[in-house]
Amino acid sequence: MYSLSALNEIFEPGYFPTLVYSAKQEYGRQRHDRPMHKHDSLCELLLCYRGFGAYRVGSHSYPLQQGDVIFGNVALLHEVVSDYETEIGTYCFGIQNVYFRGLALNFLIPAGSSHVRASGSLFPLFESMSEQIDRLYAGNLPERLTAQLLLGSLVMLAHRLPDEPHCHTSPANSQLAVRAKEYIDAHYTEDITLEGIAEEMGCSVPYLSHVFKDVSGYSPIQYVIRRRIGLAQTWLISSDLPATQIAVMVGYENTNYFNTLFKRMVGVSPIRYRKQYLESLRGKRDQK
């Protein structure tokens, strides 16, 4: 018989995964992109239950299909993209207090290991557990506690999945693109231009544009827009701030232009996006 003290062999004493929110993305619904974003106070565990897409993190792009588990360590810049004009089906769990022995706080997997792993024969179990977690977390106190315990079990099982990388790595000439990306990540809410980025990198605008798109799949300005919209989405779903204020916070003085860009990228207006997301959310709104 195992006792609760056996958990101390897996987690640091006093720590156990705590479910902050659960959200099910319905397969086949109109696609609403969630561009590059990160969470500074929690990690995420996702299960792809249907569909095809990609999980992009850093200079890597992982193909996604049914049964894949996505590991999002704390403060990891990432995005999930569907291959089609409809949503890829996922269960998404925001988690705090994950402290595996040998890993940093809120790291689900070691740094440098594969962020996407196949669940294989465990997929039916993972899907059933995810469905129950999402359903129970919307219930009364005993049901929410059951969801927390199930989540802890899912985290432990997923953590043991084999690390078999199957990502596409960026081309070898990516050093310039990496430096440009780091510069954009530090300044994307400011008044930033393609010419300014190229000057900072010490290269021509055409060369920067070519290399950056070859590595990331986006032009530098497209990447700026995706970072801004991704941050706007985070503020929309984690606060009650008005969309007009959020527009200014992410770099757009012209709120009409912000609304146009947001709807073009996400598919709905900022206010509609907030409403739809909160309707599907189980748990706290903390996305930071």
Short mmCIF file of C-alpha atoms in Angstrom, two decimals, residues 4 7-8 10-21 41-45 71 93-101 103-109 129 133 137 144-159:
data_model
loop_
_atom_site.label_atom_id
_atom_site.label_comp_id
_atom_site.label_asym_id
_atom_site.label_seq_id
_atom_site.Cartn_x
_atom_site.Cartn_y
_atom_site.Cartn_z
CA LEU A 4 0.51 10.07 0.85
CA LEU A 7 4.20 11.71 -3.08
CA ASN A 8 7.35 13.21 -1.57
CA ILE A 10 7.71 12.56 -6.86
CA PHE A 11 7.06 16.15 -5.75
CA GLU A 12 8.92 18.44 -3.39
CA PRO A 13 7.38 18.22 0.10
CA GLY A 14 4.32 20.39 0.52
CA TYR A 15 3.60 20.68 -3.20
CA PHE A 16 0.88 19.08 -5.31
CA PRO A 17 -0.50 20.27 -8.69
CA THR A 18 -3.32 22.77 -8.22
CA LEU A 19 -5.86 23.29 -10.99
CA VAL A 20 -6.41 27.00 -11.65
CA TYR A 21 -8.61 26.72 -14.72
CA SER A 41 2.71 32.34 -12.81
CA LEU A 42 1.51 28.95 -14.01
CA CYS A 43 2.10 26.10 -16.44
CA GLU A 44 -0.31 24.42 -18.85
CA LEU A 45 -1.04 20.83 -19.78
CA PHE A 71 3.57 20.50 -21.99
CA PHE A 93 -5.51 22.93 -17.84
CA GLY A 94 -3.81 25.86 -16.11
CA ILE A 95 -1.82 24.58 -13.16
CA GLN A 96 0.18 25.98 -10.24
CA ASN A 97 2.21 24.38 -7.42
CA VAL A 98 3.81 21.78 -9.70
CA TYR A 99 7.22 21.04 -8.22
CA PHE A 100 8.67 17.78 -9.49
CA ARG A 101 11.84 16.70 -7.75
CA LEU A 103 12.81 20.40 -11.83
CA ALA A 104 12.07 24.09 -11.31
CA LEU A 105 8.75 25.24 -9.87
CA ASN A 106 5.89 24.95 -12.39
CA PHE A 107 7.99 22.99 -14.88
CA LEU A 108 6.14 19.93 -16.17
CA ILE A 109 9.16 18.63 -18.09
CA MET A 129 -9.72 11.86 -17.18
CA ILE A 133 -11.74 17.04 -14.73
CA TYR A 137 -14.41 21.43 -11.81
CA ARG A 144 -14.00 20.27 -7.46
CA LEU A 145 -11.76 18.42 -5.01
CA THR A 146 -12.15 15.25 -7.09
CA ALA A 147 -11.15 17.25 -10.17
CA GLN A 148 -8.03 18.47 -8.35
CA LEU A 149 -7.02 14.92 -7.43
CA LEU A 150 -7.67 13.66 -10.95
CA LEU A 151 -5.58 16.52 -12.32
CA GLY A 152 -2.68 15.53 -10.06
CA SER A 153 -2.92 11.96 -11.34
CA LEU A 154 -3.02 13.13 -14.96
CA VAL A 155 0.06 15.30 -14.43
CA MET A 156 2.01 12.40 -12.93
CA LEU A 157 1.04 10.02 -15.74
CA ALA A 158 1.76 12.55 -18.49
CA HIS A 159 5.12 13.42 -16.95
#
